[in-house]
Amino acid sequence: MDANIFWREQICQTFKARFLPASPLVRSGKNLFTFSPIQDELAKFAEQPQGFFYKEQLCFRNVYPANLVNPLASPCQELISLFSFEPVSFAPVIAEFIRTILDPWISASDIYVIVPDIQSIATNSREISANVIEIPRERLICALPIPGQHYYLKVCVKFNNGLVTVANFVLVDYQGGNLAQLDSVFFPLRSTMINEHAKSLFETAHYHSLYLKVFRSVENHELTHFLMSQLEAIRILHQAVGNAGNKKQHYTIKKLAREIFSECTYHQISVTAILQNFPTLAEFLSPLYEDFLASLEKSIRQVQRSRQPVTADYAYQTLGIPYQLFKARIDPTLVLPKLPSNFAYHRNPSENIYVDPIARYR
């Protein structure tokens, strides 16, 4: 049975949850894409319909350059949400969620809950797990566009000596005690990764053969993850939007592709060799790659011929030369921005410290 079907049946049966239809991935308003299951459900927190609600949602959000180093970061993911738009005792609900989704295959001793350092939340959360980690509440404020104070409560699994967040709950309009409305996001790809003892999202059985083919060309796990995540996002958006272009959703596809071309050029990786493993995308992306290279060479020649010094910022913002390629081709002294490293799970176990989760969770 497909894992999502299993989780859907278990959650809906356990909570008698009503099914909410998915929002369209492509949007026409301020946001170009749906990035969270809650986007079209915000009004219900004021209406407070009774009972629990379940939603599956394909989401897109820009994560580059985090997906260069973070094995959990990916632009496109299908997410699962359980909502309670009326106030409920949050701890029993989350505990039951864990028993339904995680307990069948994860030891209770490996389940951690990260909570804001608010005594009432921390006390109630011990009903969820014996492993409660309190961190400064400012780090767990959720900025929802509805009245009230909202706090994240993160359900994590100790894995590879790190902490993988498998579900984010939000205590909506929390006013103290044990009652809150609930928003949540469950990450199926991460749960599958843990269940299969894979080290990153795309080393699971579903992607494993393709992952190995890309890795043979790249010989670097972080870059392999980056290419897999970007190309999977392009595949999904190409089906939903069509061709790349210079406006709105079409530009997003172009931007994702240019990020791939830039990183491959900087690391001297053959884009052509990579695209041989993605035949459905190769015909679409190959002309974009040729245009990227031609434009890059033209811009570099322009900088080299300039009588006035050209800064990396100007070269990027005006001429479209990525910073790393400005460093490689024009100014080797340029200091590139440091990539993020402050997340609680790394592919390399020696980098993981599960007892000290840090600022960012993905």
Tab-separated table of N, CA and C in Angstrom, residues 90 115-126 132 134-135 137 174 176-178:
chain	number	residue	atom	x	y	z
A	90	PHE	N	-4.295	20.161	23.242
A	90	PHE	CA	-3.329	19.866	22.182
A	90	PHE	C	-2.477	18.636	22.470
A	115	VAL	N	9.813	22.443	22.168
A	115	VAL	CA	8.726	23.343	22.551
A	115	VAL	C	9.297	24.689	23.009
A	116	PRO	N	8.477	25.744	22.970
A	116	PRO	CA	8.921	27.027	23.525
A	116	PRO	C	9.018	26.942	25.043
A	117	ASP	N	9.890	27.743	25.630
A	117	ASP	CA	10.091	27.687	27.078
A	117	ASP	C	8.962	28.419	27.815
A	118	ILE	N	7.761	27.929	27.596
A	118	ILE	CA	6.563	28.401	28.286
A	118	ILE	C	6.098	27.258	29.164
A	119	GLN	N	6.007	27.478	30.464
A	119	GLN	CA	5.824	26.383	31.407
A	119	GLN	C	4.601	25.531	31.092
A	120	SER	N	3.480	26.174	30.759
A	120	SER	CA	2.260	25.404	30.505
A	120	SER	C	2.406	24.512	29.271
A	121	ILE	N	3.095	25.000	28.239
A	121	ILE	CA	3.301	24.175	27.049
A	121	ILE	C	4.256	23.034	27.352
A	122	ALA	N	5.363	23.346	28.036
A	122	ALA	CA	6.347	22.304	28.362
A	122	ALA	C	5.741	21.228	29.246
A	123	THR	N	4.959	21.627	30.246
A	123	THR	CA	4.343	20.661	31.168
A	123	THR	C	3.386	19.748	30.421
A	124	ASN	N	2.506	20.325	29.609
A	124	ASN	CA	1.546	19.511	28.864
A	124	ASN	C	2.238	18.619	27.845
A	125	SER	N	3.358	19.081	27.299
A	125	SER	CA	4.041	18.318	26.251
A	125	SER	C	4.665	17.034	26.772
A	126	ARG	N	4.845	16.909	28.079
A	126	ARG	CA	5.380	15.659	28.629
A	126	ARG	C	4.384	14.507	28.500
A	132	VAL	N	11.357	16.066	26.127
A	132	VAL	CA	10.915	17.423	25.825
A	132	VAL	C	12.121	18.355	25.896
A	134	GLU	N	13.140	22.235	25.686
A	134	GLU	CA	12.663	23.614	25.697
A	134	GLU	C	13.738	24.528	25.104
A	135	ILE	N	13.319	25.395	24.212
A	135	ILE	CA	14.232	26.392	23.662
A	135	ILE	C	13.549	27.759	23.746
A	137	ARG	N	11.393	30.843	23.436
A	137	ARG	CA	10.117	30.924	22.732
A	137	ARG	C	10.198	31.778	21.456
A	174	TYR	N	-2.582	30.678	20.972
A	174	TYR	CA	-2.372	30.065	22.285
A	174	TYR	C	-2.478	31.126	23.380
A	176	GLY	N	-2.529	30.122	26.856
A	176	GLY	CA	-2.170	29.500	28.127
A	176	GLY	C	-2.966	28.228	28.356
A	177	GLY	N	-2.539	27.453	29.368
A	177	GLY	CA	-3.235	26.207	29.667
A	177	GLY	C	-2.958	25.131	28.644
A	178	ASN	N	-3.960	24.267	28.403
A	178	ASN	CA	-3.747	23.131	27.505
A	178	ASN	C	-4.609	23.201	26.250
